[in-house]
Short mmCIF file of C-alpha atoms in Angstrom, two decimals:
data_model
loop_
_atom_site.label_atom_id
_atom_site.label_comp_id
_atom_site.label_asym_id
_atom_site.label_seq_id
_atom_site.Cartn_x
_atom_site.Cartn_y
_atom_site.Cartn_z
CA LEU A 1 103.86 88.39 116.34
CA ASP A 2 100.28 89.17 118.86
CA GLU A 3 98.85 90.84 117.53
CA ALA A 4 98.78 92.20 113.08
CA LEU A 5 96.56 95.21 112.97
CA ASN A 6 95.41 97.20 109.47
CA TYR A 7 96.76 100.58 110.05
CA LYS A 8 94.50 102.37 107.69
CA ASP A 9 91.43 101.04 109.78
CA ALA A 10 89.00 103.30 110.95
CA ASP A 11 88.82 102.18 114.56
CA PHE A 12 93.01 101.00 114.93
CA THR A 13 93.36 103.80 117.90
CA THR A 14 90.54 101.63 119.55
CA LYS A 15 91.65 97.98 118.11
CA PHE A 16 95.61 99.15 119.06
CA ARG A 17 95.16 100.02 122.42
CA ASN A 18 92.74 96.22 123.42
CA ALA A 19 95.04 94.59 120.96
CA THR A 20 98.08 95.95 123.76
CA LYS A 21 96.97 96.23 127.18
CA GLY A 22 99.29 94.06 129.05
CA LEU A 23 101.65 96.69 126.63
CA ILE A 24 103.89 96.37 124.11
CA ASP A 25 107.88 93.94 124.99
CA VAL A 26 108.83 93.83 121.86
CA PHE A 27 107.47 96.74 118.67
CA PHE A 28 108.75 96.22 114.38
CA ASP A 29 107.91 99.52 112.95
CA ASN A 30 107.82 100.33 109.15
CA VAL A 31 104.92 103.60 109.34
CA GLY A 32 106.52 105.86 112.06
CA GLY A 33 104.49 108.94 113.26
CA GLU A 34 101.12 108.87 114.90
CA ILE A 35 102.17 105.09 114.90
CA LEU A 36 104.92 104.83 116.26
CA ASP A 37 104.28 107.26 118.94
CA LEU A 38 100.75 105.33 119.58
CA ALA A 39 103.33 102.46 119.98
CA LEU A 40 105.51 104.86 122.44
CA SER A 41 102.30 104.80 124.57
CA ARG A 42 101.83 101.61 125.15
CA ALA A 43 105.63 100.19 125.82
CA LYS A 44 106.17 97.98 129.19
CA PRO A 45 109.31 99.15 130.41
CA PHE A 46 112.85 98.11 128.48
CA SER A 47 110.79 97.38 125.97
CA ARG A 48 112.85 97.25 121.95
CA PHE A 49 111.20 99.01 118.87
CA VAL A 50 113.21 98.16 115.73
CA CYS A 51 112.52 101.00 113.37
CA CYS A 52 112.77 100.19 109.52
CA GLY A 53 110.80 102.10 107.60
CA ALA A 54 108.64 106.22 108.31
CA ILE A 55 106.30 105.63 105.43
CA SER A 56 103.52 108.23 107.44
CA ASP A 57 106.13 111.02 106.98
CA TYR A 58 108.30 110.13 103.56
CA ASN A 59 106.60 112.73 101.54
CA ASN A 60 105.07 114.89 104.05
CA ALA A 61 105.43 118.28 103.32
CA ALA A 62 105.47 119.21 107.12
CA PRO A 63 106.92 116.06 109.16
CA ARG A 64 105.35 115.72 112.75
CA GLY A 65 107.82 115.11 115.04
CA LEU A 66 107.49 112.33 118.36
CA LYS A 67 104.37 113.74 121.36
CA ASN A 68 106.12 110.91 123.23
CA TYR A 69 108.94 110.96 123.28
CA MET A 70 110.56 110.89 126.60
CA MET A 71 108.67 107.29 127.75
CA ILE A 72 112.30 106.54 125.75
CA ILE A 73 113.55 107.49 128.86
CA SER A 74 111.85 107.12 131.60
CA MET A 75 110.32 103.65 129.71
CA ARG A 76 113.99 103.03 129.14
CA ILE A 77 112.66 101.66 126.11
CA ARG A 78 115.56 100.13 123.19
CA MET A 79 115.35 101.93 120.41
CA GLN A 80 117.05 101.12 117.00
CA GLY A 81 116.93 101.99 112.97
CA PHE A 82 118.43 99.17 110.25
CA ILE A 83 117.76 99.13 106.99
CA VAL A 84 116.88 95.91 104.92
CA PHE A 85 120.74 96.91 103.01
CA ASP A 86 122.15 96.06 106.05
CA PHE A 87 120.77 92.73 105.44
CA ALA A 88 122.71 92.49 102.10
CA ASP A 89 124.63 88.98 102.48
CA LYS A 90 121.65 87.19 103.75
CA TYR A 91 118.90 88.32 100.67
CA ALA A 92 119.95 83.99 98.98
CA THR A 93 119.45 83.00 101.86
CA ALA A 94 115.44 85.27 102.74
CA ARG A 95 114.27 84.44 98.78
CA GLN A 96 114.60 80.68 99.37
CA GLU A 97 113.38 80.52 103.11
CA LEU A 98 110.09 83.08 100.40
CA ALA A 99 109.40 80.89 98.01
CA GLN A 100 108.62 78.25 100.34
CA TRP A 101 106.86 79.44 102.86
CA LEU A 102 104.87 80.89 100.28
CA ASN A 103 104.71 77.17 98.73
CA GLU A 104 103.75 75.74 102.02
CA GLY A 105 100.73 78.41 102.18
CA LYS A 106 102.11 78.95 105.84
CA LEU A 107 102.83 83.04 104.14
CA GLN A 108 99.65 84.86 102.29
CA ARG A 109 100.65 87.67 99.93
CA LYS A 110 98.16 90.47 98.53
CA GLU A 111 99.04 92.47 96.16
CA THR A 112 97.74 95.74 93.91
CA VAL A 113 97.66 96.39 90.44
CA ILE A 114 97.58 99.18 88.32
CA GLU A 115 96.80 98.72 84.52
CA GLY A 116 97.56 100.94 82.08
CA GLY A 117 101.05 100.43 80.91
CA LEU A 118 104.64 101.29 81.83
CA GLY A 119 102.99 105.42 81.91
CA LYS A 120 100.96 104.95 85.04
CA ALA A 121 104.43 104.09 86.78
CA GLU A 122 104.47 106.86 87.81
CA GLN A 123 100.90 106.77 89.81
CA GLY A 124 102.20 104.12 90.79
CA LEU A 125 104.25 105.72 92.89
CA ARG A 126 102.12 108.74 93.96
CA ASP A 127 99.71 105.86 94.43
CA LEU A 128 101.90 103.36 96.87
CA TYR A 129 103.48 106.47 99.43
CA LYS A 130 99.56 107.75 99.43
CA GLY A 131 98.75 104.31 100.83
CA VAL A 132 95.66 102.93 98.52
CA ASN A 133 97.18 100.06 97.76
CA THR A 134 96.62 96.57 100.01
CA GLY A 135 99.79 94.64 100.11
CA LYS A 136 101.86 94.79 96.93
CA LEU A 137 101.29 97.41 95.14
CA LEU A 138 102.87 96.70 91.40
CA VAL A 139 102.50 98.28 87.59
CA GLU A 140 101.11 96.20 85.08
CA VAL A 141 104.16 97.10 82.45
CA SER A 142 102.12 95.03 79.69
CA THR A 143 99.88 91.94 78.35
CA GLN A 144 100.93 88.64 77.95
CA LYS A 145 100.03 87.09 74.51
CA ASP A 146 98.62 84.16 76.80
CA GLY A 147 96.67 87.47 78.73
CA LYS A 148 98.63 87.44 82.02
CA ALA A 149 100.01 90.64 82.47
CA ARG A 150 103.18 91.35 82.83
CA LEU A 151 104.14 92.84 86.23
#
């Protein structure tokens, strides 16, 4: 990738435009909504958009359609969706490689832990869809004897 941005940043739109001055060749989308709309407005001709999620609209009572969808036509954008189950046969290899990269420090992770036991799971799900977490959102199920959280 050329650039990674936090879509929750107050200056996201400005940062996105600055990061895409040369326009977009390939865009991986897992958010949808306004972010996808913005990306479509910054696409190069014949760019490729990969869509695997649209969390911005999962719990939206009135999902908003794309304003810039005609860019798909005028820029001849190739847009394709996929879901993780399409690659189930590669799960074991992916787990092995990801674990290795974590151990080597090639990947870093952040986690948001909701403490208070399994009774907080419902709040955790709501928080996930609101986007209040940084990184993976985990619910502490219980505390072990050694004081470490069981997630």
